[in-house]
Every structure is written in C-alpha cells, then in structure tokens.
C-alpha cells in the first residue's frame, strides 16, 4: 500500500537514536540545544524552541502572546484542527477566515473579512495564524501591514513548511511573522515520531516559551544552585534527547528530501497532463518555493463524473492511499456548537476539489507512474 505520506528512516537515523539511548541523557540533554541550533540554521531564524509536538508548539506560541478569555484569534478554517484548538486551550475565541480556493492559502482580503466580522461583534483580535498550506508560504506582506495597523500579532502555523523558501530566503528568516511553528510528525518533511518547534526573532518570546515548556520553572542560580521559581503556570511540553537525536540526523537530509519532493511533484504534473483541466497541478505562487509536504492537485469531480469517496475507494483497491487535507475546521461539531454555521466559499471550494496523492521521498518514479496510470485507467 502506498500511503499519502510517510517517513524516510535509514541506518544513520537508527544509529543516532541507539547512541543516545546508551548516553547519560534520555530526556533534556545536549541533543535539545544541538537540534535547536540546526533548526535555526535551516530556517534562518535566530531562536528555536523545540517541544513535544506541533500542537504543543502552537499552544506555547499562544501562551507566549498571553492569549486568554476574551481574546479573539483569526485562524483559517482550512487547516488541521490543532491550529484552532491551540487557541481554545488558552480560552481564546477562534474567528475563522477564508482562503484562496486555488492554493488553500490565507490572503489579505480573507484576513480583512475576518477582522471586520470580529469588529462587528466587538471582539478584540490579538493574533492571526496563517497556515503555510502544503508547504507553500502564505504571502504575509500585506497581512502583516494590516495586522500592524491593528496591533495584531502574526504567527504562522508552518507545520508543512520546513524546507520551504519565502521571498528567496529560508522560511523562518523573514520578520513578517513574529513566530512560526513546525511539526516533525512522520508525514511531515522530517520525522521525529512526535516533535515540534517554534522559531522567532524575539529573544524574550523564545525565553518565555522555554520556561513554559518546563512547568514555568526559572532557575535562580543567583540565589543558589538548587533554587527555582515559578511565576507563570507552565507545562511539561519537553521533548526527549532520543527524539532530538533522530531530528538531528533527519534535518541533515532535509535538503535531499525536499529536492526529491520537488522532482516528484514535477513528475506528477507531467504524467497527469492527459487529465488536464479536469485535474489541475497544484498552483505555484511566485514569491515562494514549496517544501512540498503534500502533493494535492485540484480535482473537478463533477467533470470527472465520479465523487471523491468513490475515487478514493477505487484507488485503495489498487493499494493507493489518498487523503483529504482538510475538512474545514469550522464544520466540525465542536466548532459548529460554539460559533454556528459560517459561510467560507473559498474554503468550501478548495475542500471540494482537493485530494492528496502518495507523496514522500522514498517514492520511486515507477511508483508515481503507477499512481498516474491508475488514475487515468479509472478516469479516462
Ligand atoms: C501536523 C500539523 C499540526 C500538528 O502537529 P503535530 O506534531 O501532529 O501535533 C498542526 N497544524 C498543521 C497544519 C499540521 O499539518
């Protein structure tokens, strides 16, 4: 079975983990800072805080902004649940924004609409969380301008985008986002089992998140080597040295992984051409180069005369796994109960036409040919 995504683990990765298992540190040891330094190097951000997973990274970012009861935060509905849930963990209200129906990325007009909606309801918007969907970056320039005018923080859910470029630079280098979060779940561009991080240009925010990651504890060496203080309520959101050993080994291969993902995307584009325009290749924006977490072409299911569930079943019979990224978060029962029905036409359109095909560095050219040929057999 070809899944829609999977990790690439080699003997070097296994050896790195075993070496750490035999070392003095299993949880917080030297591998944490080493991995954080590697992340800074790869993202171009001066500070990185690694934590247990991408969801915790989102939660830490929201805590760092002091989001709480009465604060509203704008989140695109087209994302994984965790982006919105992190705001709810802090007691904040989520205001869902729309996205570009072609790319799934938040545009400035989507942000503006959500902002107007919040203002009408007398809500104070504290932050906006654009998502770098599929590994392509949202264009933050205008979003940041508008956010600055209103004193709103821009935080990016960059779970898909480790390895991406934004205006010719590594994804975390720009100051357009105050913070960026990442996930190292096995389907993402590097795998740590569970793993997440936040990058930022703001040292105070990084220090604050480091403290919140470990129970809110601040060491006070000035008082004594044993003394610690808790000023804020923190959590145990730490990651282990074992996982970071894997992360260090994996991030060395990030460029190789992303290069292969780009090759595979071009190959799919080429092989699916006979199905155009009923299947359109993913649209590329010119200010960004994607890390290609997902390969999700646009399907016109009406013109193809098949519904998505049936196509997924047919493909599954041929050992081809596919997935839908994502069911709009505003349509989930939990959020419907909170906020009622919301109309987001761009989100609906993107959702209706999306399907993620098998896509990971270990996929061979023949495998992409097999998937493409099977699609043609079913659809032509
Ligand atoms: C994977 C993902 C997350 C959550 O990351 P975990 O490491 O699984 O907690 C959050 N947001 C997006 C967009 C993701 O793809």
Coordinates of C-alpha atoms and ligand atoms in Angstrom, one line a residue:
X1 CA 0.0 0.0 0.0
X2 CA 1.3 3.5 -0.9
X3 CA 0.2 5.9 1.9
X4 CA -0.2 9.6 1.1
X5 CA 2.9 10.3 3.2
X6 CA 5.5 8.5 5.2
X7 CA 8.9 9.0 6.9
X8 CA 12.3 8.0 5.4
X9 CA 14.4 6.4 8.1
X10 CA 17.9 5.0 7.3
X11 CA 20.6 3.2 9.3
X12 CA 22.2 6.5 10.2
X13 CA 19.0 7.6 11.9
X14 CA 18.7 4.3 13.8
X15 CA 22.4 4.5 14.9
X16 CA 21.9 8.1 16.1
X17 CA 18.9 7.0 18.3
X18 CA 20.8 4.0 19.7
X19 CA 23.8 6.1 20.6
X20 CA 21.6 8.5 22.6
X21 CA 19.8 5.5 24.3
X22 CA 23.3 4.5 25.6
X23 CA 24.2 8.0 26.7
X24 CA 23.7 9.7 30.1
X25 CA 20.6 11.7 28.9
X26 CA 17.3 10.4 27.7
X27 CA 15.2 13.5 28.2
X28 CA 16.6 17.1 28.4
X29 CA 20.3 16.8 27.5
X30 CA 22.7 18.1 24.9
X31 CA 20.7 17.0 21.9
X32 CA 18.0 19.6 22.5
X33 CA 20.2 22.6 22.0
X34 CA 22.0 20.9 19.2
X35 CA 18.8 20.3 17.3
X36 CA 17.6 23.8 18.1
X37 CA 20.8 25.2 16.5
X38 CA 20.2 23.0 13.4
X39 CA 16.7 24.4 13.2
X40 CA 18.0 28.0 13.3
X41 CA 20.4 27.1 10.6
X42 CA 17.8 25.6 8.3
X43 CA 15.0 28.1 8.9
X44 CA 17.2 31.3 9.1
X45 CA 15.6 32.2 12.4
X46 CA 17.8 33.3 15.3
X47 CA 15.9 31.4 18.0
X48 CA 14.2 28.0 18.0
X49 CA 12.4 26.3 20.9
X50 CA 11.8 22.6 20.4
X51 CA 8.9 20.8 22.2
X52 CA 6.8 17.6 22.2
X53 CA 4.9 18.1 19.0
X54 CA 3.4 20.7 16.6
X55 CA 0.2 21.1 18.6
X56 CA 2.2 22.0 21.8
X57 CA 4.3 24.4 19.7
X58 CA 1.0 26.1 18.7
X59 CA -0.2 26.2 22.3
X60 CA 3.2 27.6 23.5
X61 CA 3.0 30.3 20.9
X62 CA -0.5 31.3 22.0
X63 CA 0.6 31.3 25.7
X64 CA 3.6 33.4 24.8
X65 CA 1.2 36.1 23.4
X66 CA -0.9 35.9 26.6
X67 CA -4.0 34.8 24.7
X68 CA -6.8 34.2 27.1
X69 CA -10.5 34.6 27.8
X70 CA -12.0 37.4 25.8
X71 CA -9.2 37.5 23.1
X72 CA -10.1 36.6 19.5
X73 CA -7.7 35.0 17.1
X74 CA -8.1 34.6 13.4
X75 CA -7.4 31.2 12.0
X76 CA -8.0 29.8 8.5
X77 CA -10.7 27.2 8.6
X78 CA -8.7 25.2 6.0
X79 CA -6.1 23.7 8.4
X80 CA -5.5 20.8 10.7
X81 CA -7.7 21.1 13.9
X82 CA -4.7 21.8 16.1
X83 CA -4.3 25.4 14.8
X84 CA -7.7 26.4 16.1
X85 CA -7.6 24.1 19.2
X86 CA -4.4 25.7 20.5
X87 CA -6.4 29.0 20.8
X88 CA -9.2 27.2 22.6
X89 CA -6.7 25.7 25.1
X90 CA -6.0 29.3 26.2
X91 CA -9.7 30.2 26.4
X92 CA -9.4 32.4 23.3
X93 CA -12.2 32.7 20.7
X94 CA -11.5 31.5 17.1
X95 CA -12.6 33.6 14.2
X96 CA -12.4 31.5 11.1
X97 CA -11.1 33.1 7.9
X98 CA -11.4 32.0 4.3
X99 CA -8.6 31.0 1.9
X100 CA -7.7 31.2 -1.8
X101 CA -9.7 28.4 -3.4
X102 CA -6.8 27.6 -5.7
X103 CA -4.0 27.3 -3.2
X104 CA -5.7 27.0 0.3
X105 CA -3.6 29.9 1.5
X106 CA -5.0 32.9 3.5
X107 CA -5.0 36.1 1.6
X108 CA -5.1 39.7 3.0
X109 CA -8.8 40.0 1.9
X110 CA -9.6 36.9 3.9
X111 CA -7.9 38.3 6.9
X112 CA -9.6 41.6 6.4
X113 CA -13.1 40.0 6.2
X114 CA -12.5 38.0 9.4
X115 CA -11.3 41.2 11.1
X116 CA -14.4 43.1 10.1
X117 CA -16.5 40.2 11.3
X118 CA -14.8 40.3 14.7
X119 CA -15.1 44.1 14.9
X120 CA -18.8 43.9 14.3
X121 CA -19.1 41.5 17.2
X122 CA -16.9 43.8 19.4
X123 CA -14.2 41.2 19.7
X124 CA -10.6 42.2 20.3
X125 CA -8.4 40.4 17.8
X126 CA -5.0 39.6 19.3
X127 CA -3.4 37.4 16.7
X128 CA -3.7 35.9 13.2
X129 CA -2.4 32.4 12.4
X130 CA -1.9 32.0 8.6
X131 CA -1.0 28.4 7.6
X132 CA 1.7 27.6 5.0
X133 CA -0.6 25.0 3.4
X134 CA 1.1 22.0 1.7
X135 CA 4.5 23.7 2.2
X136 CA 3.8 26.8 0.1
X137 CA 4.0 30.0 2.1
X138 CA 1.1 32.3 2.6
X139 CA 2.0 35.8 1.4
X140 CA 2.5 37.6 4.7
X141 CA 3.5 41.1 3.4
X142 CA 0.0 42.7 3.2
X143 CA -1.3 40.5 6.1
X144 CA 1.5 41.9 8.3
X145 CA 0.8 45.5 7.2
X146 CA -2.9 45.2 8.1
X147 CA -2.0 43.3 11.4
X148 CA 0.4 46.1 12.4
X149 CA -2.2 48.8 11.9
X150 CA -4.4 46.9 14.4
X151 CA -1.7 45.8 16.8
X152 CA -2.3 42.1 15.9
X153 CA 0.5 39.5 16.1
X154 CA 1.2 37.4 13.0
X155 CA 2.0 33.8 14.0
X156 CA 2.4 31.2 11.2
X157 CA 1.5 27.5 11.5
X158 CA 4.4 26.3 9.4
X159 CA 3.8 22.6 10.2
X160 CA 4.1 21.9 6.4
X161 CA 6.9 24.2 5.5
X162 CA 10.3 23.2 7.0
X163 CA 12.5 23.4 3.9
X164 CA 10.4 26.0 2.1
X165 CA 11.6 29.3 0.7
X166 CA 9.8 32.7 1.2
X167 CA 11.0 35.6 -1.0
X168 CA 14.2 33.8 -1.8
X169 CA 15.1 33.0 1.8
X170 CA 14.7 30.1 4.2
X171 CA 11.2 30.0 5.6
X172 CA 11.9 31.4 9.1
X173 CA 14.2 34.2 8.1
X174 CA 11.6 36.9 7.4
X175 CA 10.3 39.1 10.1
X176 CA 6.9 39.1 8.6
X177 CA 5.9 36.5 11.2
X178 CA 6.5 37.1 14.9
X179 CA 6.7 33.3 15.5
X180 CA 6.5 30.2 13.3
X181 CA 5.6 26.7 14.4
X182 CA 6.7 23.4 13.0
X183 CA 5.7 19.7 13.3
X184 CA 8.0 16.7 12.9
X185 CA 5.3 14.1 12.7
X186 CA 6.3 11.2 10.4
X187 CA 4.4 12.5 7.4
X188 CA 6.0 16.0 7.6
X189 CA 9.3 16.9 5.8
X190 CA 11.4 15.4 8.7
X191 CA 10.3 12.8 11.2
X192 CA 10.9 12.6 15.0
X193 CA 8.0 10.3 15.9
X194 CA 6.5 13.2 17.8
X195 CA 8.1 16.6 17.7
X196 CA 7.5 20.3 17.2
X197 CA 9.2 23.7 17.5
X198 CA 8.7 27.4 17.4
X199 CA 11.1 29.8 15.7
X200 CA 11.2 33.6 16.3
X201 CA 13.3 36.7 16.0
X202 CA 12.2 37.7 19.5
X203 CA 14.5 36.5 22.3
X204 CA 12.0 37.4 25.0
X205 CA 9.3 35.2 23.4
X206 CA 11.8 32.3 23.0
X207 CA 12.9 32.6 26.6
X208 CA 9.3 32.7 27.8
X209 CA 8.4 29.6 25.8
X210 CA 11.4 27.7 27.1
X211 CA 10.2 28.4 30.6
X212 CA 6.5 27.5 29.8
X213 CA 7.8 24.3 28.2
X214 CA 9.1 23.1 31.6
X215 CA 6.4 23.8 34.2
X216 CA 7.0 27.6 34.2
X217 CA 10.3 26.9 36.2
X218 CA 13.0 29.6 36.2
X219 CA 16.3 28.6 37.7
X220 CA 17.7 31.2 40.1
X221 CA 21.4 30.5 40.2
X222 CA 22.0 33.9 41.8
X223 CA 20.2 32.6 44.9
X224 CA 21.5 29.0 44.8
X225 CA 22.2 26.0 42.5
X226 CA 19.0 24.4 43.9
X227 CA 16.7 27.4 43.7
X228 CA 13.9 27.7 41.2
X229 CA 10.9 29.9 40.9
X230 CA 7.5 29.6 39.2
X231 CA 6.0 32.9 38.1
X232 CA 3.6 31.5 35.4
X233 CA 1.7 28.3 35.0
X234 CA 3.7 26.1 32.7
X235 CA 3.5 22.6 31.4
X236 CA 5.7 19.6 30.7
X237 CA 5.9 20.1 27.0
X238 CA 9.5 18.9 26.7
X239 CA 10.9 16.6 24.1
X240 CA 13.5 13.9 24.7
X241 CA 17.1 13.7 23.7
X242 CA 16.2 10.4 22.0
X243 CA 13.8 12.2 19.6
X244 CA 16.2 15.1 19.1
X245 CA 18.9 12.6 18.1
X246 CA 16.6 11.4 15.4
X247 CA 15.8 15.0 14.5
X248 CA 19.5 16.0 14.1
X249 CA 20.1 13.0 11.9
X250 CA 16.9 13.8 9.8
X251 CA 17.5 17.5 9.4
X252 CA 20.9 16.8 7.8
X253 CA 18.9 15.1 5.0
X254 CA 16.2 17.9 4.7
X255 CA 17.7 19.4 1.5
X256 CA 17.9 16.0 -0.1
X257 CA 14.3 15.2 1.0
X258 CA 12.9 18.5 -0.4
X259 CA 14.8 18.1 -3.7
X260 CA 13.3 14.7 -4.2
X261 CA 9.8 16.0 -3.3
X262 CA 10.2 18.8 -5.9
X263 CA 11.3 16.2 -8.5
X264 CA 8.3 14.0 -7.7
X265 CA 5.9 17.0 -7.9
X266 CA 7.2 17.8 -11.5
X267 CA 6.9 14.2 -12.5
X268 CA 3.3 14.0 -11.2
X269 CA 2.5 17.3 -13.1
X270 CA 3.8 15.9 -16.3
X271 CA 2.2 12.4 -16.0
X272 CA -1.2 13.8 -15.1
X273 CA -1.3 16.2 -18.1
X274 CA -3.7 14.0 -20.1
X275 CA -6.3 14.6 -17.4
X276 CA -6.0 18.4 -17.6
X277 CA -8.1 20.5 -17.0
X278 CA -10.2 18.1 -15.0
X279 CA -7.2 17.6 -12.8
X280 CA -5.0 20.7 -12.4
X281 CA -1.5 20.6 -10.9
X282 CA -1.1 22.5 -7.6
X283 CA -0.8 26.2 -8.4
X284 CA 2.6 27.7 -7.5
X285 CA 2.9 31.2 -6.2
X286 CA 6.0 33.1 -7.4
X287 CA 7.3 34.6 -4.1
X288 CA 7.7 31.1 -2.5
X289 CA 9.2 27.7 -3.2
X290 CA 7.3 24.9 -1.6
X291 CA 8.8 22.3 0.7
X292 CA 6.2 20.0 -0.9
X293 CA 4.8 18.4 2.3
X294 CA 1.8 17.3 0.2
X295 CA 1.0 16.9 -3.5
X296 CA -2.6 17.9 -3.8
X297 CA -3.8 18.6 -7.3
X298 CA -7.2 20.2 -7.9
X299 CA -9.9 17.7 -9.0
X300 CA -13.0 18.7 -10.9
X301 CA -15.0 15.8 -9.6
X302 CA -18.2 16.9 -11.5
X303 CA -16.4 16.9 -14.8
X304 CA -14.6 13.7 -13.9
X305 CA -18.1 12.1 -13.2
X306 CA -17.0 10.5 -10.0
X307 CA -17.3 11.5 -6.4
X308 CA -14.2 11.8 -4.2
X309 CA -15.2 8.9 -1.9
X310 CA -15.7 6.5 -4.8
X311 CA -12.4 7.6 -6.4
X312 CA -10.6 7.0 -3.0
X313 CA -12.1 3.6 -2.8
X314 CA -11.2 2.6 -6.3
X315 CA -7.6 3.8 -5.7
X316 CA -7.5 2.0 -2.4
X317 CA -8.3 -1.3 -4.2
X318 CA -5.2 -0.7 -6.2
X319 CA -3.1 -0.1 -3.0
X320 CA -3.0 3.6 -3.5
X321 CA -3.7 5.6 -0.3
X322 CA -5.0 9.1 -0.5
X323 CA -6.2 11.7 2.0
X324 CA -8.3 14.9 2.2
X325 CA -6.4 18.0 3.6
X326 CA -8.6 19.2 5.3
X327 CA -12.2 19.0 6.3
X328 CA -12.8 22.7 7.1
X329 CA -12.4 23.2 10.9
X330 CA -15.5 25.4 11.2
X331 CA -17.7 22.5 10.0
X332 CA -16.6 20.3 13.0
X333 CA -19.4 19.7 15.5
X334 CA -17.4 21.2 18.4
X335 CA -16.9 24.5 16.5
X336 CA -20.4 24.5 15.0
X337 CA -21.8 24.3 18.5
X338 CA -19.6 27.2 19.5
X339 CA -20.0 29.5 16.6
X340 CA -22.9 28.2 14.4
X341 CA -22.9 28.0 10.7
X342 CA -20.3 30.1 8.8
X343 CA -20.0 30.7 5.1
X344 CA -16.5 30.5 3.7
X345 CA -16.8 30.0 -0.1
X346 CA -13.1 29.8 -0.9
X347 CA -12.6 27.2 1.8
X348 CA -15.5 25.1 0.6
X349 CA -14.3 25.3 -3.0
X350 CA -10.8 24.2 -2.0
X351 CA -12.1 21.4 0.2
X352 CA -14.4 20.1 -2.5
X353 CA -11.7 19.8 -5.1
X354 CA -8.7 18.5 -3.1
X355 CA -7.1 15.1 -2.8
X356 CA -3.6 14.3 -1.6
X357 CA -1.8 11.6 -3.6
X358 CA 1.0 9.3 -2.4
X359 CA 4.0 11.6 -1.9
X360 CA 7.2 11.0 0.1
X361 CA 10.9 11.0 -0.8
X362 CA 11.2 7.1 -0.9
X363 CA 8.6 7.0 -3.7
X364 CA 10.2 5.8 -6.9
X365 CA 9.5 7.3 -10.4
X366 CA 7.8 4.0 -11.3
X367 CA 5.5 4.4 -8.3
X368 CA 4.4 7.8 -9.5
X369 CA 3.9 6.3 -12.9
X370 CA 1.8 3.6 -11.4
X371 CA -0.4 6.1 -9.4
X372 CA -0.8 8.3 -12.5
X373 CA -1.6 5.4 -14.8
X374 CA -4.2 4.0 -12.3
X375 CA -5.8 7.4 -12.1
X376 CA -6.0 7.5 -15.9
X377 CA -7.4 4.0 -16.1
X378 CA -10.2 4.9 -13.6
X379 CA -10.9 8.4 -15.0
X380 CA -10.3 8.3 -18.8
Ligands
LIG1 C1 0.7 18.3 11.6 C2 0.0 19.6 11.8 C3 -0.2 20.1 13.1 C4 0.0 19.3 14.4 O1 1.3 18.8 14.5 P1 1.5 17.6 15.5 O2 3.0 17.5 15.5 O3 0.9 16.4 14.9 O4 0.9 17.9 16.8 C5 -0.7 21.4 13.2 N1 -1.1 22.1 12.1 C6 -0.9 21.6 10.9 C7 -1.3 22.4 9.7 C8 -0.4 20.3 10.7 O5 -0.2 19.8 9.4

